[in-house]
PDB file of C-alpha atoms and ligand atoms in Angstrom:
ATOM      1  CA  MET A   5     -22.598   2.435  -0.919  1.00  0.00           C
ATOM      2  CA  THR A   6     -19.342   4.371  -0.709  1.00  0.00           C
ATOM      3  CA  THR A   7     -17.272   4.470  -3.864  1.00  0.00           C
ATOM      4  CA  ILE A   8     -13.588   3.625  -3.745  1.00  0.00           C
ATOM      5  CA  ASP A   9     -11.030   6.200  -4.843  1.00  0.00           C
ATOM      6  CA  THR A  10      -8.860   3.614  -6.607  1.00  0.00           C
ATOM      7  CA  GLY A  11      -6.219   6.195  -7.555  1.00  0.00           C
ATOM      8  CA  ALA A  12      -5.736   7.170  -3.910  1.00  0.00           C
ATOM      9  CA  VAL A  13      -5.479   3.499  -2.826  1.00  0.00           C
ATOM     10  CA  ILE A  14      -2.854   2.774  -5.502  1.00  0.00           C
ATOM     11  CA  ALA A  15      -0.875   5.889  -4.485  1.00  0.00           C
ATOM     12  CA  ALA A  16      -0.971   4.793  -0.818  1.00  0.00           C
ATOM     13  CA  ALA A  17       0.152   1.258  -1.770  1.00  0.00           C
ATOM     14  CA  GLU A  18       3.051   2.724  -3.745  1.00  0.00           C
ATOM     15  CA  THR A  19       4.135   4.833  -0.769  1.00  0.00           C
ATOM     16  CA  TYR A  20       3.880   1.771   1.506  1.00  0.00           C
ATOM     17  CA  ALA A  21       5.954  -0.434  -0.852  1.00  0.00           C
ATOM     18  CA  ARG A  22       8.619   2.254  -1.320  1.00  0.00           C
ATOM     19  CA  GLN A  23       8.877   2.666   2.438  1.00  0.00           C
ATOM     20  CA  GLU A  24       9.036  -1.074   3.197  1.00  0.00           C
ATOM     21  CA  LEU A  25      11.319  -2.217   0.359  1.00  0.00           C
ATOM     22  CA  GLY A  26      13.323   0.883  -0.554  1.00  0.00           C
ATOM     23  CA  GLY A  27      16.519  -0.255   1.146  1.00  0.00           C
ATOM     24  CA  ASP A  28      16.681  -3.927   0.106  1.00  0.00           C
ATOM     25  CA  GLY A  29      19.956  -4.855  -1.592  1.00  0.00           C
ATOM     26  CA  GLY A  30      19.042  -8.408  -2.594  1.00  0.00           C
ATOM     27  CA  GLY A  31      16.909  -7.805  -5.687  1.00  0.00           C
ATOM     28  CA  HIS A  32      13.610  -7.287  -3.845  1.00  0.00           C
ATOM     29  CA  ASP A  33      13.861  -3.510  -3.729  1.00  0.00           C
ATOM     30  CA  TRP A  34      11.245  -0.933  -4.744  1.00  0.00           C
ATOM     31  CA  TRP A  35      12.382  -0.995  -8.381  1.00  0.00           C
ATOM     32  CA  HIS A  36      11.591  -4.718  -8.616  1.00  0.00           C
ATOM     33  CA  VAL A  37       8.070  -3.909  -7.395  1.00  0.00           C
ATOM     34  CA  HIS A  38       7.850  -0.989  -9.838  1.00  0.00           C
ATOM     35  CA  ARG A  39       8.769  -3.251 -12.792  1.00  0.00           C
ATOM     36  CA  VAL A  40       6.396  -6.012 -11.669  1.00  0.00           C
ATOM     37  CA  ARG A  41       3.553  -3.508 -11.280  1.00  0.00           C
ATOM     38  CA  ASN A  42       4.089  -2.107 -14.798  1.00  0.00           C
ATOM     39  CA  LEU A  43       4.383  -5.541 -16.409  1.00  0.00           C
ATOM     40  CA  ALA A  44       1.400  -6.932 -14.481  1.00  0.00           C
ATOM     41  CA  VAL A  45      -0.783  -4.010 -15.588  1.00  0.00           C
ATOM     42  CA  GLU A  46       0.334  -4.588 -19.195  1.00  0.00           C
ATOM     43  CA  LEU A  47      -0.492  -8.314 -18.971  1.00  0.00           C
ATOM     44  CA  ALA A  48      -3.842  -7.532 -17.306  1.00  0.00           C
ATOM     45  CA  GLY A  49      -4.733  -5.213 -20.211  1.00  0.00           C
ATOM     46  CA  GLU A  50      -3.945  -7.936 -22.755  1.00  0.00           C
ATOM     47  CA  MET A  51      -5.724 -10.670 -20.801  1.00  0.00           C
ATOM     48  CA  GLY A  52      -8.822  -8.669 -19.795  1.00  0.00           C
ATOM     49  CA  ALA A  53      -8.082  -8.923 -16.043  1.00  0.00           C
ATOM     50  CA  ASP A  54      -9.224  -6.356 -13.476  1.00  0.00           C
ATOM     51  CA  ARG A  55      -6.623  -3.584 -13.443  1.00  0.00           C
ATOM     52  CA  PHE A  56      -7.165  -2.352  -9.894  1.00  0.00           C
ATOM     53  CA  VAL A  57      -6.817  -5.762  -8.181  1.00  0.00           C
ATOM     54  CA  THR A  58      -3.814  -6.651 -10.370  1.00  0.00           C
ATOM     55  CA  GLU A  59      -1.979  -3.380  -9.736  1.00  0.00           C
ATOM     56  CA  LEU A  60      -2.698  -3.378  -5.999  1.00  0.00           C
ATOM     57  CA  ALA A  61      -1.576  -7.006  -5.546  1.00  0.00           C
ATOM     58  CA  ALA A  62       1.592  -6.326  -7.589  1.00  0.00           C
ATOM     59  CA  LEU A  63       2.448  -3.341  -5.377  1.00  0.00           C
ATOM     60  CA  LEU A  64       1.925  -5.381  -2.187  1.00  0.00           C
ATOM     61  CA  HIS A  65       3.325  -8.748  -3.340  1.00  0.00           C
ATOM     62  CA  ASP A  66       6.781  -8.587  -1.716  1.00  0.00           C
ATOM     63  CA  ILE A  67       5.984  -6.662   1.485  1.00  0.00           C
ATOM     64  CA  ALA A  68       7.112  -8.797   4.460  1.00  0.00           C
ATOM     65  CA  ASP A  69       7.945 -11.587   1.956  1.00  0.00           C
ATOM     66  CA  TYR A  70       9.396 -14.797   3.425  1.00  0.00           C
ATOM     67  CA  LYS A  71      12.865 -14.012   2.065  1.00  0.00           C
ATOM     68  CA  ILE A  72      12.826 -10.721   3.978  1.00  0.00           C
ATOM     69  CA  SER A  73      10.640 -11.432   7.052  1.00  0.00           C
ATOM     70  CA  GLY A  74      11.285 -15.175   7.544  1.00  0.00           C
ATOM     71  CA  SER A  75       7.521 -15.634   8.016  1.00  0.00           C
ATOM     72  CA  LEU A  76       5.243 -17.473   5.550  1.00  0.00           C
ATOM     73  CA  THR A  77       2.137 -15.552   6.676  1.00  0.00           C
ATOM     74  CA  ALA A  78       3.354 -11.995   7.454  1.00  0.00           C
ATOM     75  CA  GLY A  79       3.105 -10.832   3.807  1.00  0.00           C
ATOM     76  CA  THR A  80      -0.495 -11.969   3.393  1.00  0.00           C
ATOM     77  CA  GLU A  81      -1.455 -10.442   6.745  1.00  0.00           C
ATOM     78  CA  ALA A  82       0.209  -7.130   5.874  1.00  0.00           C
ATOM     79  CA  ALA A  83      -1.584  -6.995   2.490  1.00  0.00           C
ATOM     80  CA  ALA A  84      -4.981  -7.720   4.086  1.00  0.00           C
ATOM     81  CA  ALA A  85      -4.395  -5.141   6.835  1.00  0.00           C
ATOM     82  CA  PHE A  86      -3.425  -2.499   4.282  1.00  0.00           C
ATOM     83  CA  CYS A  87      -6.546  -3.170   2.182  1.00  0.00           C
ATOM     84  CA  ARG A  88      -8.822  -2.993   5.261  1.00  0.00           C
ATOM     85  CA  ASP A  89      -7.163   0.258   6.393  1.00  0.00           C
ATOM     86  CA  GLN A  90      -8.025   1.671   2.977  1.00  0.00           C
ATOM     87  CA  GLY A  91     -11.676   0.767   3.551  1.00  0.00           C
ATOM     88  CA  LEU A  92     -11.808  -1.734   0.679  1.00  0.00           C
ATOM     89  CA  PRO A  93     -14.739  -4.190   0.634  1.00  0.00           C
ATOM     90  CA  GLU A  94     -14.031  -7.657   1.996  1.00  0.00           C
ATOM     91  CA  ASN A  95     -14.218  -9.358  -1.427  1.00  0.00           C
ATOM     92  CA  VAL A  96     -11.409  -7.092  -2.704  1.00  0.00           C
ATOM     93  CA  VAL A  97      -9.376  -7.663   0.497  1.00  0.00           C
ATOM     94  CA  THR A  98      -9.661 -11.423  -0.059  1.00  0.00           C
ATOM     95  CA  SER A  99      -8.808 -11.220  -3.781  1.00  0.00           C
ATOM     96  CA  VAL A 100      -5.655  -9.201  -3.136  1.00  0.00           C
ATOM     97  CA  ALA A 101      -4.519 -11.130  -0.035  1.00  0.00           C
ATOM     98  CA  SER A 102      -4.949 -14.508  -1.706  1.00  0.00           C
ATOM     99  CA  ILE A 103      -2.785 -13.392  -4.642  1.00  0.00           C
ATOM    100  CA  VAL A 104      -0.036 -12.277  -2.234  1.00  0.00           C
ATOM    101  CA  GLU A 105      -0.357 -15.591  -0.378  1.00  0.00           C
ATOM    102  CA  ARG A 106      -0.068 -17.749  -3.512  1.00  0.00           C
ATOM    103  CA  VAL A 107       2.252 -15.889  -5.857  1.00  0.00           C
ATOM    104  CA  SER A 108       5.579 -17.392  -4.723  1.00  0.00           C
ATOM    105  CA  PHE A 109       7.428 -20.262  -6.328  1.00  0.00           C
ATOM    106  CA  LYS A 110       7.461 -23.235  -3.951  1.00  0.00           C
ATOM    107  CA  GLY A 111       9.797 -25.764  -5.543  1.00  0.00           C
ATOM    108  CA  ALA A 112      10.537 -27.450  -8.869  1.00  0.00           C
ATOM    109  CA  LYS A 113       8.358 -30.488  -8.127  1.00  0.00           C
ATOM    110  CA  VAL A 114       5.644 -28.618  -6.175  1.00  0.00           C
ATOM    111  CA  ALA A 115       2.352 -27.931  -8.005  1.00  0.00           C
ATOM    112  CA  GLU A 116       1.426 -24.295  -8.592  1.00  0.00           C
ATOM    113  CA  ALA A 117      -1.319 -22.824  -6.393  1.00  0.00           C
ATOM    114  CA  ASP A 118      -4.639 -21.959  -8.091  1.00  0.00           C
ATOM    115  CA  LEU A 119      -4.843 -18.244  -8.890  1.00  0.00           C
ATOM    116  CA  SER A 120      -7.392 -15.836 -10.324  1.00  0.00           C
ATOM    117  CA  LEU A 121      -6.631 -14.252 -13.719  1.00  0.00           C
ATOM    118  CA  GLU A 122      -5.356 -11.167 -11.856  1.00  0.00           C
ATOM    119  CA  GLY A 123      -3.099 -13.422  -9.760  1.00  0.00           C
ATOM    120  CA  LEU A 124      -1.708 -15.103 -12.875  1.00  0.00           C
ATOM    121  CA  CYS A 125      -0.836 -11.658 -14.297  1.00  0.00           C
ATOM    122  CA  VAL A 126       1.031 -10.729 -11.079  1.00  0.00           C
ATOM    123  CA  ARG A 127       2.802 -14.093 -10.899  1.00  0.00           C
ATOM    124  CA  ASP A 128       3.883 -13.969 -14.549  1.00  0.00           C
ATOM    125  CA  ALA A 129       5.156 -10.399 -14.133  1.00  0.00           C
ATOM    126  CA  ASP A 130       7.070 -11.378 -10.971  1.00  0.00           C
ATOM    127  CA  ARG A 131       8.597 -14.327 -12.805  1.00  0.00           C
ATOM    128  CA  LEU A 132       9.500 -12.320 -15.892  1.00  0.00           C
ATOM    129  CA  ASP A 133      11.561 -10.131 -13.548  1.00  0.00           C
ATOM    130  CA  ALA A 134      13.386 -13.304 -12.432  1.00  0.00           C
ATOM    131  CA  LEU A 135      14.399 -14.003 -16.071  1.00  0.00           C
ATOM    132  CA  GLY A 136      16.619 -12.194 -18.562  1.00  0.00           C
ATOM    133  CA  ALA A 137      19.366  -9.724 -17.670  1.00  0.00           C
ATOM    134  CA  LEU A 138      17.363  -8.381 -14.729  1.00  0.00           C
ATOM    135  CA  GLY A 139      16.804 -11.880 -13.373  1.00  0.00           C
ATOM    136  CA  ILE A 140      20.510 -12.678 -13.584  1.00  0.00           C
ATOM    137  CA  GLY A 141      21.375  -9.449 -11.774  1.00  0.00           C
ATOM    138  CA  ARG A 142      18.787 -10.118  -9.075  1.00  0.00           C
ATOM    139  CA  ALA A 143      19.863 -13.727  -8.545  1.00  0.00           C
ATOM    140  CA  PHE A 144      23.495 -12.751  -7.943  1.00  0.00           C
ATOM    141  CA  ALA A 145      22.469  -9.827  -5.748  1.00  0.00           C
ATOM    142  CA  TYR A 146      20.356 -12.157  -3.583  1.00  0.00           C
ATOM    143  CA  GLY A 147      23.009 -14.892  -3.562  1.00  0.00           C
ATOM    144  CA  GLY A 148      25.609 -12.386  -2.366  1.00  0.00           C
ATOM    145  CA  GLN A 149      23.281 -11.027   0.300  1.00  0.00           C
ATOM    146  CA  VAL A 150      22.794 -14.504   1.804  1.00  0.00           C
ATOM    147  CA  CYS A 151      26.479 -15.470   1.338  1.00  0.00           C
ATOM    148  CA  ARG A 152      26.029 -18.167  -1.314  1.00  0.00           C
ATOM    149  CA  PRO A 153      28.866 -19.135  -3.667  1.00  0.00           C
ATOM    150  CA  MET A 154      28.250 -18.229  -7.320  1.00  0.00           C
ATOM    151  CA  TRP A 155      28.740 -21.851  -8.338  1.00  0.00           C
ATOM    152  CA  ASP A 156      30.044 -25.010  -6.712  1.00  0.00           C
ATOM    153  CA  PRO A 157      30.673 -27.886  -9.156  1.00  0.00           C
ATOM    154  CA  ASP A 158      30.751 -30.338  -6.219  1.00  0.00           C
ATOM    155  CA  GLN A 159      27.117 -29.587  -5.308  1.00  0.00           C
ATOM    156  CA  PRO A 160      24.647 -31.454  -7.533  1.00  0.00           C
ATOM    157  CA  SER A 161      21.659 -29.316  -8.547  1.00  0.00           C
ATOM    158  CA  GLN A 162      18.415 -30.155  -6.800  1.00  0.00           C
ATOM    159  CA  GLU A 163      14.748 -30.175  -7.773  1.00  0.00           C
ATOM    160  CA  HIS A 164      12.756 -29.827  -4.544  1.00  0.00           C
ATOM    161  CA  THR A 165       9.627 -31.859  -3.820  1.00  0.00           C
ATOM    162  CA  SER A 166       8.349 -29.708  -0.944  1.00  0.00           C
ATOM    163  CA  GLU A 167       8.187 -26.020  -0.073  1.00  0.00           C
ATOM    164  CA  ALA A 168      10.096 -26.664   3.161  1.00  0.00           C
ATOM    165  CA  ALA A 169      12.981 -28.304   1.268  1.00  0.00           C
ATOM    166  CA  TYR A 170      13.038 -25.453  -1.289  1.00  0.00           C
ATOM    167  CA  ARG A 171      13.017 -22.759   1.405  1.00  0.00           C
ATOM    168  CA  SER A 172      15.792 -24.383   3.412  1.00  0.00           C
ATOM    169  CA  GLY A 173      18.074 -24.973   0.395  1.00  0.00           C
ATOM    170  CA  THR A 174      21.514 -23.358   0.565  1.00  0.00           C
ATOM    171  CA  GLY A 175      22.750 -24.092  -2.952  1.00  0.00           C
ATOM    172  CA  SER A 176      24.818 -21.836  -5.184  1.00  0.00           C
ATOM    173  CA  THR A 177      23.320 -19.077  -7.284  1.00  0.00           C
ATOM    174  CA  ILE A 178      23.913 -21.079 -10.478  1.00  0.00           C
ATOM    175  CA  ASN A 179      22.006 -23.910  -8.796  1.00  0.00           C
ATOM    176  CA  HIS A 180      19.080 -21.483  -8.408  1.00  0.00           C
ATOM    177  CA  PHE A 181      18.921 -21.280 -12.212  1.00  0.00           C
ATOM    178  CA  HIS A 182      18.292 -25.047 -12.274  1.00  0.00           C
ATOM    179  CA  GLU A 183      15.995 -25.284  -9.247  1.00  0.00           C
ATOM    180  CA  LYS A 184      13.803 -22.369 -10.411  1.00  0.00           C
ATOM    181  CA  LEU A 185      14.708 -19.843 -13.084  1.00  0.00           C
ATOM    182  CA  LEU A 186      15.000 -22.193 -16.083  1.00  0.00           C
ATOM    183  CA  LEU A 187      11.645 -23.792 -15.202  1.00  0.00           C
ATOM    184  CA  LEU A 188       9.634 -20.571 -15.233  1.00  0.00           C
ATOM    185  CA  ARG A 189       8.999 -20.258 -18.966  1.00  0.00           C
ATOM    186  CA  GLU A 190       6.991 -23.496 -18.989  1.00  0.00           C
ATOM    187  CA  ARG A 191       5.073 -22.403 -15.889  1.00  0.00           C
ATOM    188  CA  MET A 192       3.760 -19.098 -17.203  1.00  0.00           C
ATOM    189  CA  GLY A 193       0.031 -18.798 -16.507  1.00  0.00           C
ATOM    190  CA  THR A 194      -1.004 -16.338 -19.237  1.00  0.00           C
ATOM    191  CA  SER A 195      -0.396 -16.291 -23.003  1.00  0.00           C
ATOM    192  CA  ALA A 196       0.792 -12.663 -22.702  1.00  0.00           C
ATOM    193  CA  GLY A 197       3.399 -13.677 -20.095  1.00  0.00           C
ATOM    194  CA  ARG A 198       4.501 -16.699 -22.064  1.00  0.00           C
ATOM    195  CA  ARG A 199       5.142 -14.564 -25.168  1.00  0.00           C
ATOM    196  CA  ARG A 200       7.455 -12.322 -23.142  1.00  0.00           C
ATOM    197  CA  ALA A 201       9.215 -15.223 -21.394  1.00  0.00           C
ATOM    198  CA  ASP A 202      10.818 -16.770 -24.485  1.00  0.00           C
ATOM    199  CA  HIS A 203      13.417 -14.066 -25.105  1.00  0.00           C
ATOM    200  CA  ARG A 204      14.304 -13.721 -21.412  1.00  0.00           C
ATOM    201  CA  HIS A 205      14.644 -17.505 -21.037  1.00  0.00           C
ATOM    202  CA  ASP A 206      16.949 -17.687 -24.067  1.00  0.00           C
ATOM    203  CA  PHE A 207      19.094 -14.935 -22.558  1.00  0.00           C
ATOM    204  CA  LEU A 208      19.482 -16.971 -19.323  1.00  0.00           C
ATOM    205  CA  THR A 209      20.593 -19.993 -21.346  1.00  0.00           C
ATOM    206  CA  LEU A 210      23.111 -17.887 -23.279  1.00  0.00           C
ATOM    207  CA  PHE A 211      24.512 -16.510 -20.012  1.00  0.00           C
ATOM    208  CA  LEU A 212      24.764 -19.969 -18.416  1.00  0.00           C
ATOM    209  CA  ASN A 213      26.561 -21.428 -21.425  1.00  0.00           C
ATOM    210  CA  GLU A 214      29.070 -18.579 -21.387  1.00  0.00           C
ATOM    211  CA  PHE A 215      29.521 -18.809 -17.608  1.00  0.00           C
ATOM    212  CA  MET A 216      30.302 -22.536 -17.846  1.00  0.00           C
ATOM    213  CA  ALA A 217      32.591 -22.087 -20.852  1.00  0.00           C
ATOM    214  CA  GLU A 218      34.596 -19.432 -19.011  1.00  0.00           C
ATOM    215  CA  TRP A 219      34.627 -21.542 -15.824  1.00  0.00           C
ATOM    216  CA  ASN A 220      35.958 -24.532 -17.792  1.00  0.00           C
ATOM    217  CA  GLY A 221      38.356 -22.466 -19.906  1.00  0.00           C
ATOM    218  CA  THR A 222      36.694 -23.451 -23.179  1.00  0.00           C
ATOM    219  CA  ASP A 223      35.472 -19.993 -24.200  1.00  0.00           C
ATOM    220  CA  GLY A 224      36.702 -18.028 -27.182  1.00  0.00           C
ATOM    221  CA  PRO A 225      39.894 -18.426 -29.195  1.00  0.00           C
ATOM    222  CA  LYS A 226      43.085 -19.263 -27.278  1.00  0.00           C
ATOM    223  CA  PRO A 227      45.809 -16.608 -27.426  1.00  0.00           C
ATOM    224  CA  THR A 228      48.520 -17.415 -29.968  1.00  0.00           C
ATOM    225  CA  LEU A 229      51.979 -17.939 -28.485  1.00  0.00           C
TER     226      LEU A 229
HETATM  227  P1  ADP B  11       9.047 -15.574  -5.545  1.00  0.00           P
HETATM  228  O1  ADP B  11       7.906 -14.922  -4.886  1.00  0.00           O
HETATM  229  O2  ADP B  11       8.657 -16.536  -6.635  1.00  0.00           O
HETATM  230  O3  ADP B  11       9.976 -16.203  -4.565  1.00  0.00           O
HETATM  231  P2  ADP B  11      10.391 -13.041  -5.705  1.00  0.00           P
HETATM  232  O4  ADP B  11      10.038 -11.907  -6.600  1.00  0.00           O
HETATM  233  O5  ADP B  11      10.086 -12.875  -4.266  1.00  0.00           O
HETATM  234  O6  ADP B  11       9.751 -14.384  -6.285  1.00  0.00           O
HETATM  235  O7  ADP B  11      11.920 -13.234  -5.866  1.00  0.00           O
HETATM  236  C1  ADP B  11      12.530 -14.394  -6.209  1.00  0.00           C
HETATM  237  C2  ADP B  11      13.905 -14.001  -6.663  1.00  0.00           C
HETATM  238  O8  ADP B  11      14.815 -13.949  -5.564  1.00  0.00           O
HETATM  239  C3  ADP B  11      14.509 -15.040  -7.577  1.00  0.00           C
HETATM  240  O9  ADP B  11      13.997 -15.020  -8.821  1.00  0.00           O
HETATM  241  C4  ADP B  11      15.963 -14.692  -7.453  1.00  0.00           C
HETATM  242  O10 ADP B  11      16.258 -13.555  -8.188  1.00  0.00           O
HETATM  243  C5  ADP B  11      16.041 -14.439  -5.984  1.00  0.00           C
HETATM  244  N1  ADP B  11      16.335 -15.663  -5.269  1.00  0.00           N
HETATM  245  C6  ADP B  11      15.542 -16.374  -4.451  1.00  0.00           C
HETATM  246  N2  ADP B  11      16.188 -17.470  -3.976  1.00  0.00           N
HETATM  247  C7  ADP B  11      17.428 -17.424  -4.512  1.00  0.00           C
HETATM  248  C8  ADP B  11      18.589 -18.252  -4.410  1.00  0.00           C
HETATM  249  N3  ADP B  11      18.615 -19.356  -3.657  1.00  0.00           N
HETATM  250  N4  ADP B  11      19.687 -17.890  -5.120  1.00  0.00           N
HETATM  251  C9  ADP B  11      19.689 -16.773  -5.877  1.00  0.00           C
HETATM  252  N5  ADP B  11      18.632 -15.960  -6.017  1.00  0.00           N
HETATM  253  C10 ADP B  11      17.516 -16.277  -5.344  1.00  0.00           C
HETATM  254 NI1   NI B  12       8.719 -10.286  -6.379  1.00  0.00          NI
END
């Protein structure tokens, strides 16, 4: 049986992700992948998950993602093709491809897909990067890229019951906090991810309260006349 040079596969996956995502300006750039990879590896260490599968799936998770390619299957196909090109055994190809296929959020009222422990580490890491200061920055970067208003008080916030409804939503970026970001803490799949989510969730809440106070003119002391 041939042994796998895992270091060489990870280096090739990194090169592939840098090349595919380097230029994205909507929060799905290489540095998002870099952060998710580091966090996922950290979570995998704490949870006793397989490091190689976790790291590889994290590096491949956003290649040809729906938000970039417009296809629901292209990302999974690209991940499987990459793994086969690297000569990985079919069980590893399947493990990695099924994580890439299932990692995405699919709507507030849509049940989470079943994932392996490695998949839960990747999903939690991806979601931690959607929370906190980084998550706020990414949400507004993406909203701007797809021409969404920051906030529209006339649009009620929505909780989607199907993936199709979630994917076709055109709400404001603040609405995205309600349809997804604020729900993530309760949907963490690992104890290690959950521990890290609390602080980032609280930071989102702080930001939202300040945003609304400034929007409504109720922030801070009024200037004295
Ligand atoms: P997922 O795979 O769960 O969709 P990604 O890592 O691909 O996660 O990125 C999702 C991120 O993209 C969100 O957390 C947010 O930063 C951004 N995003 C997606 N949809 C919207 C939206 N409608 N408004 C603002 N940001 C969005
Ligand atoms: Ni991602």
